[in-house]
Coordinates of C-alpha atoms in Angstrom, one line a residue:
X22 CA 35.4 47.2 2.1
X23 CA 36.6 44.0 0.3
X24 CA 40.0 44.1 -1.4
X25 CA 41.1 41.3 -3.6
X26 CA 44.8 41.3 -4.7
X27 CA 45.8 39.7 -7.9
X28 CA 49.1 38.0 -8.7
X29 CA 51.8 40.2 -10.3
X30 CA 51.9 40.3 -14.1
X31 CA 54.6 41.7 -16.4
X32 CA 53.8 44.2 -19.1
X33 CA 55.9 44.9 -22.2
X34 CA 58.3 47.2 -20.3
X35 CA 58.8 44.5 -17.6
X36 CA 57.3 46.8 -15.0
X37 CA 55.6 44.9 -12.2
X38 CA 51.9 45.9 -11.7
X39 CA 49.3 44.6 -9.3
X40 CA 45.7 44.5 -10.3
X41 CA 43.2 45.2 -7.5
X42 CA 39.4 44.9 -7.5
X43 CA 37.5 46.7 -4.8
X44 CA 33.9 45.8 -4.1
X45 CA 32.3 48.3 -1.7
X46 CA 29.0 50.1 -0.9
X47 CA 30.8 53.0 1.0
X48 CA 29.7 56.2 -0.8
X49 CA 32.6 58.2 0.7
X50 CA 35.2 55.8 -0.6
X51 CA 33.6 55.8 -4.1
X52 CA 33.6 59.6 -4.2
X53 CA 37.3 59.6 -3.1
X54 CA 38.3 57.3 -6.0
X55 CA 36.3 59.3 -8.5
X56 CA 38.1 62.5 -7.5
X57 CA 41.7 61.2 -6.9
X58 CA 42.3 58.5 -9.5
X59 CA 43.5 58.3 -13.0
X60 CA 40.7 57.4 -15.3
X61 CA 43.0 55.6 -17.7
X62 CA 44.2 53.1 -15.1
X63 CA 41.0 52.9 -13.0
X64 CA 37.6 51.5 -14.1
X65 CA 34.5 52.0 -11.9
X66 CA 31.0 50.7 -12.5
X67 CA 27.9 50.0 -10.5
X68 CA 27.0 46.3 -10.0
X69 CA 23.4 47.2 -9.2
X70 CA 22.6 49.1 -12.4
X71 CA 19.7 47.6 -14.4
X72 CA 21.6 47.5 -17.7
X73 CA 24.6 45.7 -16.3
X74 CA 24.0 42.5 -18.1
X75 CA 24.2 44.3 -21.4
X76 CA 27.5 46.1 -20.8
X77 CA 30.0 43.8 -22.5
X78 CA 33.0 46.0 -21.7
X79 CA 32.4 45.8 -18.0
X80 CA 31.7 42.0 -18.1
X81 CA 35.0 41.5 -20.0
X82 CA 36.9 43.5 -17.4
X83 CA 35.4 41.5 -14.5
X84 CA 36.1 38.2 -16.3
X85 CA 39.8 39.3 -16.8
X86 CA 40.3 40.5 -13.2
X87 CA 38.8 37.4 -11.7
X88 CA 40.3 34.8 -14.0
X89 CA 41.5 31.7 -12.1
X90 CA 45.2 30.8 -11.8
X91 CA 47.2 28.3 -9.8
X92 CA 48.0 30.8 -7.0
X93 CA 44.7 32.0 -5.8
X94 CA 41.1 30.7 -5.9
X95 CA 38.1 31.8 -7.9
X96 CA 35.6 32.8 -5.3
X97 CA 34.9 36.1 -6.9
X98 CA 34.8 34.6 -10.4
X99 CA 31.8 32.6 -9.4
X100 CA 30.1 35.6 -7.7
X101 CA 30.6 38.0 -10.6
X102 CA 30.3 35.8 -13.6
X103 CA 27.2 36.6 -15.6
X104 CA 25.1 33.5 -16.7
X105 CA 24.7 35.0 -20.2
X106 CA 28.5 35.2 -20.8
X107 CA 31.4 32.9 -21.3
X108 CA 34.5 32.8 -19.2
X109 CA 36.1 35.4 -21.6
X110 CA 33.7 38.0 -22.9
X111 CA 34.9 39.6 -26.1
X112 CA 35.1 43.4 -26.2
X113 CA 35.4 43.5 -30.0
X114 CA 31.7 42.8 -30.4
X115 CA 29.7 45.3 -28.2
X116 CA 26.4 44.6 -30.0
X117 CA 24.1 42.4 -28.1
X118 CA 21.8 40.3 -30.4
X119 CA 18.1 39.9 -29.4
X120 CA 18.6 36.1 -29.1
X121 CA 21.0 36.6 -26.2
X122 CA 18.9 39.1 -24.3
X123 CA 17.0 37.8 -21.3
X124 CA 13.3 37.5 -22.1
X125 CA 11.0 39.8 -20.2
X126 CA 8.5 38.2 -17.8
X127 CA 5.6 39.6 -19.8
X128 CA 6.8 37.7 -23.0
X129 CA 7.0 34.3 -21.3
X130 CA 4.5 31.7 -22.5
X131 CA 3.3 28.8 -20.3
X132 CA 4.4 25.4 -21.6
X133 CA 1.3 23.8 -20.1
X134 CA -1.7 25.9 -21.1
X135 CA -0.1 28.3 -23.7
X136 CA -1.1 31.4 -21.7
X137 CA 0.9 34.1 -20.0
X138 CA 3.6 32.6 -17.8
X139 CA 4.4 33.9 -14.3
X140 CA 7.4 31.9 -13.3
X141 CA 9.2 28.6 -13.3
X142 CA 7.9 25.3 -11.9
X143 CA 10.3 22.3 -12.0
X144 CA 12.5 24.3 -14.5
X145 CA 9.6 24.8 -16.8
X146 CA 8.0 28.1 -17.7
X147 CA 4.4 27.9 -16.4
X148 CA 1.5 30.1 -15.4
X149 CA 1.7 28.5 -11.9
X150 CA -2.0 27.4 -12.1
X151 CA -2.6 24.0 -10.5
X152 CA -5.8 23.3 -12.3
X153 CA -4.0 22.7 -15.6
X154 CA -2.1 19.7 -14.1
X155 CA -5.0 18.2 -12.3
X156 CA -6.4 14.9 -13.5
X157 CA -9.9 14.8 -15.0
X158 CA -11.2 13.1 -11.8
X159 CA -9.6 15.7 -9.6
X160 CA -11.1 18.5 -11.7
X161 CA -14.5 16.9 -11.5
X162 CA -14.3 16.6 -7.7
X163 CA -13.1 20.2 -7.4
X164 CA -15.9 21.5 -9.6
X165 CA -18.5 19.6 -7.7
X166 CA -17.3 21.0 -4.4
X167 CA -17.4 24.6 -5.8
X168 CA -20.9 24.0 -7.1
X169 CA -22.0 22.7 -3.8
X170 CA -20.6 25.8 -2.0
X171 CA -22.2 28.1 -4.6
X172 CA -25.6 26.4 -4.1
X173 CA -25.4 26.8 -0.4
X174 CA -24.5 30.5 -0.7
X175 CA -27.3 31.2 -3.2
X176 CA -29.9 29.7 -0.9
X177 CA -28.9 32.0 1.9
X178 CA -27.7 29.3 4.1
X179 CA -25.0 31.5 5.6
X180 CA -26.8 34.8 6.1
X181 CA -28.2 35.3 9.6
X182 CA -29.1 38.7 10.9
X183 CA -29.9 39.2 14.5
X184 CA -33.3 41.0 14.5
X185 CA -32.8 42.1 18.1
X186 CA -29.7 44.1 17.3
X187 CA -29.8 45.5 13.8
X188 CA -27.7 48.6 14.5
X189 CA -24.9 47.2 12.3
X190 CA -26.3 44.8 9.6
X191 CA -23.0 44.5 7.9
X192 CA -21.4 43.3 11.2
X193 CA -24.2 40.8 11.8
X194 CA -24.0 39.4 8.3
X195 CA -20.3 38.9 8.6
X196 CA -20.6 37.2 12.0
X197 CA -23.3 34.9 10.5
X198 CA -21.1 33.9 7.6
X199 CA -18.2 32.9 9.9
X200 CA -20.5 30.9 12.3
X201 CA -22.3 29.1 9.5
X202 CA -19.0 28.3 7.7
X203 CA -17.7 26.7 10.9
X204 CA -20.9 24.8 11.5
X205 CA -21.3 23.6 7.9
X206 CA -17.8 22.2 7.4
X207 CA -19.0 18.6 7.8
X208 CA -21.9 19.3 5.4
X209 CA -19.7 20.7 2.7
X210 CA -17.3 17.8 3.1
X211 CA -20.2 15.5 2.3
X212 CA -19.7 16.4 -1.4
X213 CA -16.1 15.3 -1.6
X214 CA -16.9 11.9 -3.1
X215 CA -18.4 11.7 -6.6
X216 CA -21.1 9.2 -7.7
X217 CA -18.3 7.2 -9.3
X218 CA -16.4 7.1 -6.0
X219 CA -19.5 5.8 -4.2
X220 CA -20.0 3.1 -6.8
X221 CA -16.4 2.1 -6.5
X222 CA -16.7 1.8 -2.7
X223 CA -19.8 -0.3 -3.1
X224 CA -18.0 -2.6 -5.6
X225 CA -15.0 -3.0 -3.3
X226 CA -17.3 -3.9 -0.4
X227 CA -19.1 -6.5 -2.4
X228 CA -15.9 -7.9 -3.8
X229 CA -14.5 -8.4 -0.3
X230 CA -17.6 -10.1 1.0
X231 CA -17.7 -12.4 -2.0
X232 CA -14.0 -13.3 -1.6
X233 CA -14.5 -14.2 2.0
X234 CA -17.5 -16.4 1.1
X235 CA -15.5 -18.3 -1.6
X236 CA -13.3 -20.4 0.7
X237 CA -14.4 -22.8 3.4
X238 CA -12.9 -22.6 6.9
X239 CA -10.6 -25.5 7.7
X240 CA -12.2 -27.9 10.2
X241 CA -10.6 -28.4 13.6
X242 CA -8.3 -31.5 13.7
X243 CA -9.5 -34.4 15.8
X244 CA -6.4 -34.2 18.1
X245 CA -3.3 -32.1 18.6
X246 CA -0.4 -34.4 19.6
X247 CA 2.4 -31.8 19.8
X248 CA 3.4 -28.2 18.9
X249 CA 4.1 -29.1 15.3
X250 CA 0.5 -30.3 14.9
X251 CA -0.7 -26.9 16.3
X252 CA 1.6 -25.1 13.9
X253 CA 0.3 -27.1 11.0
X254 CA -3.3 -26.2 11.8
X255 CA -2.4 -22.5 12.4
X256 CA -0.7 -22.4 9.0
X257 CA -3.8 -23.9 7.4
X258 CA -5.9 -21.2 9.0
X259 CA -3.4 -18.6 7.7
X260 CA -3.5 -20.2 4.2
X261 CA -7.3 -19.9 4.3
X262 CA -7.0 -16.2 5.1
X263 CA -4.4 -15.7 2.3
X264 CA -6.6 -17.4 -0.3
X265 CA -9.5 -15.1 0.6
X266 CA -7.4 -12.0 0.3
X267 CA -5.9 -13.1 -3.1
X268 CA -9.4 -13.7 -4.4
X269 CA -10.3 -10.2 -3.2
X270 CA -7.2 -8.7 -5.0
X271 CA -8.2 -10.4 -8.2
X272 CA -11.3 -8.2 -8.3
X273 CA -9.2 -5.0 -8.3
X274 CA -8.7 -3.9 -11.9
X275 CA -5.4 -2.1 -11.1
X276 CA -4.0 -5.2 -9.6
X277 CA -5.1 -7.5 -12.5
X278 CA -3.6 -5.0 -14.9
X279 CA -0.1 -5.4 -13.5
X280 CA 2.6 -7.6 -14.9
X281 CA 2.4 -11.2 -13.7
X282 CA 5.7 -11.0 -12.0
X283 CA 4.8 -7.8 -10.2
X284 CA 1.5 -9.3 -8.9
X285 CA 3.5 -12.3 -7.6
X286 CA 6.0 -10.0 -5.8
X287 CA 3.4 -7.8 -4.2
X288 CA 1.5 -10.8 -2.9
X289 CA 4.6 -12.7 -1.7
X290 CA 6.1 -9.8 0.3
X291 CA 3.0 -7.8 1.4
X292 CA 0.1 -10.1 1.8
X293 CA 1.0 -11.2 5.4
X294 CA 1.0 -7.6 6.5
X295 CA -2.7 -7.2 5.8
X296 CA -3.7 -10.3 7.9
X297 CA -4.1 -8.1 11.0
X298 CA -6.3 -5.6 9.1
X299 CA -8.6 -8.4 7.8
X300 CA -8.7 -10.1 11.2
X301 CA -9.8 -6.8 12.9
X302 CA -13.2 -7.1 11.0
X303 CA -14.0 -10.3 12.9
X304 CA -12.3 -9.6 16.3
X305 CA -14.3 -10.7 19.3
X306 CA -12.9 -8.7 22.2
X307 CA -14.8 -10.7 24.9
X308 CA -13.4 -14.0 23.8
X309 CA -10.1 -12.7 22.5
X310 CA -10.4 -14.5 19.1
X311 CA -10.7 -13.4 15.5
X312 CA -12.9 -16.2 14.2
X313 CA -16.0 -15.6 12.1
X314 CA -17.7 -18.6 13.7
X315 CA -18.5 -19.2 17.3
X316 CA -17.9 -22.9 17.0
X317 CA -15.0 -24.4 19.0
X318 CA -13.8 -21.0 20.2
X319 CA -12.2 -22.5 23.3
X320 CA -10.3 -25.2 21.4
X321 CA -9.1 -22.7 18.7
X322 CA -7.9 -20.3 21.4
X323 CA -5.9 -23.0 23.1
X324 CA -4.3 -24.1 19.8
X325 CA -3.1 -20.5 19.1
X326 CA -1.7 -20.1 22.6
X327 CA 0.2 -23.4 22.2
X328 CA 1.5 -22.4 18.8
X329 CA 2.5 -18.8 19.5
X330 CA 2.8 -18.3 23.2
X331 CA 1.3 -15.5 25.2
X332 CA 3.7 -12.7 24.1
X333 CA 3.1 -13.0 20.4
X334 CA -0.6 -13.6 20.8
X335 CA -1.0 -10.5 23.1
X336 CA 0.9 -8.3 20.6
X337 CA -1.3 -9.6 17.8
X338 CA -4.5 -8.9 19.7
X339 CA -3.4 -5.5 20.9
X340 CA -2.7 -4.5 17.3
X341 CA -6.0 -5.9 16.1
X342 CA -7.9 -4.0 18.8
X343 CA -6.1 -0.7 18.1
X344 CA -6.9 -1.0 14.4
X345 CA -10.5 -1.8 15.2
X346 CA -10.7 1.3 17.5
X347 CA -9.1 3.7 15.1
X348 CA -11.3 2.7 12.1
X349 CA -14.3 2.4 14.4
X350 CA -14.9 -1.0 12.8
X351 CA -15.6 0.7 9.5
X352 CA -15.1 -2.1 6.8
X353 CA -14.7 0.4 4.0
X354 CA -11.5 1.8 5.6
X355 CA -10.1 -1.7 6.0
X356 CA -11.0 -2.7 2.5
X357 CA -9.2 0.3 1.0
X358 CA -6.3 0.1 3.4
X359 CA -5.6 -3.5 2.4
X360 CA -5.3 -2.4 -1.2
X361 CA -3.0 0.5 -0.3
X362 CA -0.7 -1.7 1.7
X363 CA -0.6 -4.4 -1.1
X364 CA 0.6 -1.7 -3.5
X365 CA 3.4 -0.6 -1.1
X366 CA 6.9 -1.6 -2.3
X367 CA 9.5 -2.3 0.3
X368 CA 7.1 -2.9 3.2
X369 CA 8.6 -6.3 4.0
X370 CA 12.1 -5.0 5.0
X371 CA 13.5 -7.9 3.1
X372 CA 16.7 -7.2 1.2
X373 CA 16.1 -10.1 -1.1
X374 CA 12.9 -8.6 -2.4
X375 CA 13.1 -8.3 -6.2
X376 CA 12.6 -5.1 -8.2
X377 CA 9.2 -4.5 -9.8
X378 CA 8.9 -4.4 -13.5
X379 CA 6.7 -1.3 -13.6
X380 CA 7.0 0.6 -10.3
X381 CA 5.3 3.6 -11.7
X382 CA 2.1 1.6 -12.4
X383 CA 2.1 0.2 -8.9
X384 CA 2.6 3.7 -7.4
X385 CA -0.2 5.2 -9.5
X386 CA -2.6 2.5 -8.3
X387 CA -1.6 3.1 -4.7
X388 CA -2.1 6.8 -5.0
X389 CA -5.6 6.3 -6.5
X390 CA -6.8 4.2 -3.6
X391 CA -5.0 6.3 -1.0
X392 CA -6.8 9.4 -2.4
X393 CA -10.2 7.5 -2.3
X394 CA -9.5 6.5 1.3
X395 CA -8.6 10.0 2.3
X396 CA -11.7 11.6 0.8
X397 CA -13.9 8.8 2.2
X398 CA -12.6 9.5 5.7
X399 CA -13.0 13.2 5.3
X400 CA -16.6 12.7 4.3
X401 CA -17.2 10.5 7.3
X402 CA -15.2 12.1 10.1
X403 CA -14.2 15.6 9.0
X404 CA -10.7 17.0 8.5
X405 CA -9.4 17.1 12.1
X406 CA -10.6 13.6 13.0
X407 CA -9.3 12.2 9.7
X408 CA -5.8 13.6 10.2
X409 CA -5.8 12.1 13.7
X410 CA -6.9 8.7 12.5
X411 CA -4.4 8.7 9.6
X412 CA -1.6 9.4 12.0
X413 CA -2.7 6.5 14.2
X414 CA -3.0 4.2 11.2
X415 CA 0.5 5.0 10.0
X416 CA 1.8 4.2 13.5
X417 CA -0.1 0.9 13.6
X418 CA 1.1 -0.1 10.1
X419 CA 4.7 0.5 11.2
X420 CA 4.0 -1.8 14.2
X421 CA 2.5 -4.4 12.0
X422 CA 5.6 -4.2 9.8
X423 CA 7.9 -5.1 12.8
X424 CA 5.5 -7.7 14.3
X425 CA 5.3 -9.4 10.9
X426 CA 9.0 -9.5 10.5
X427 CA 9.5 -11.0 14.0
X428 CA 6.7 -13.5 13.4
X429 CA 8.4 -14.8 10.3
X430 CA 11.6 -15.4 12.3
X431 CA 9.6 -17.0 15.1
X432 CA 7.8 -19.5 12.8
X433 CA 11.0 -20.3 11.0
X434 CA 12.6 -21.3 14.3
X435 CA 9.6 -23.4 15.4
X436 CA 8.9 -25.4 12.3
X437 CA 10.7 -28.8 12.4
X438 CA 9.2 -30.3 9.2
X439 CA 8.7 -27.9 6.3
X440 CA 6.9 -30.6 4.3
X441 CA 4.0 -30.3 6.6
X442 CA 3.5 -26.6 5.9
X443 CA 1.3 -25.8 2.9
X444 CA 3.2 -24.3 -0.1
X445 CA 1.4 -20.9 -0.1
X446 CA 2.3 -20.1 3.5
X447 CA 5.8 -21.5 3.0
X448 CA 6.3 -18.8 0.3
X449 CA 4.6 -16.0 2.2
X450 CA 6.6 -16.6 5.3
X451 CA 9.8 -17.2 3.3
X452 CA 10.3 -20.6 4.9
X453 CA 13.1 -22.7 3.2

């Protein structure tokens, strides 16, 4: 039994009275009050009754009894207040107009499709059907998957009856359905990508190849006198990689559609993070280098060791190898992942990074290529392997994030003459 005492109030005869509200579910106590109390001074009503919201007299009494003053708090006021009433309900008007009554569920109309609503979604009355909020591309992909499943079912691909034991055909058919569904998971997943998706993947692949053929590899210097010479050459190699990647990004319509300032910010703060991904396509594990050409491999390797030292170089090669293993050297995964990372805001962990002019446009582009990457991997490897590979890729990207941040600090400490560093790499590495 919960008892809530109210502060003393004075009536016209100056007699002190104390108002008490008792909230209880004890049937014996309720019967006791009904038999032994004065009806004029005691009001009793059921909080669980279905028409409680329409009983203005009872609501007014609750509001009066639980009104807040300076002496005690308003815990019960919050618990008992009806959302359809004000702090003080007026007893003088017991008529409830239709406009204030709560709409029945059967009368609700979905704000999305105009049909019968079943509930609320993000504070909007909706029918809770997801297909009304899917994009046309998602609807097309979903429809194709359903048609593929129906085609397989109609051709009898999943009905297998054991002729040696036909005592229970229903059981045999059910078993065959389960077995074939398990065995045909990969086959059904092959319909995840539409023809448009395949054309886009082909376009991305060709764009990457053309971009990498558009820039010539810097020639090896005649001699390396000191560490600064090695750094200058390495920065020229990195500049060569950056130019290729920029040419690749220029072929992506969503990137070109961005504001000029947004394109600059995404390249400035994110491009270095995709170097390792791009290098993984050309990684030679036997020689421990990421060069596309076999010329002067030994000299190039020695220059990189002189410039970076063994620790940074080993961290770099381990990450390249892990990316190569996770993606199984599939160039399409790398091509798409590069785009996704470029469209990732805040990857640089740089507090000085400016705000994008149109973040929503960047985010929409990232989601598009992330979805394409996900469905491509589902089609290639199946759901379980895709989830595992995605988890590994996320871990590797986080490592790339930290390695890149440390690399910027390292290069900044090693460079003696900034004038010898090409302008593009000076901007990408934030050297000043």
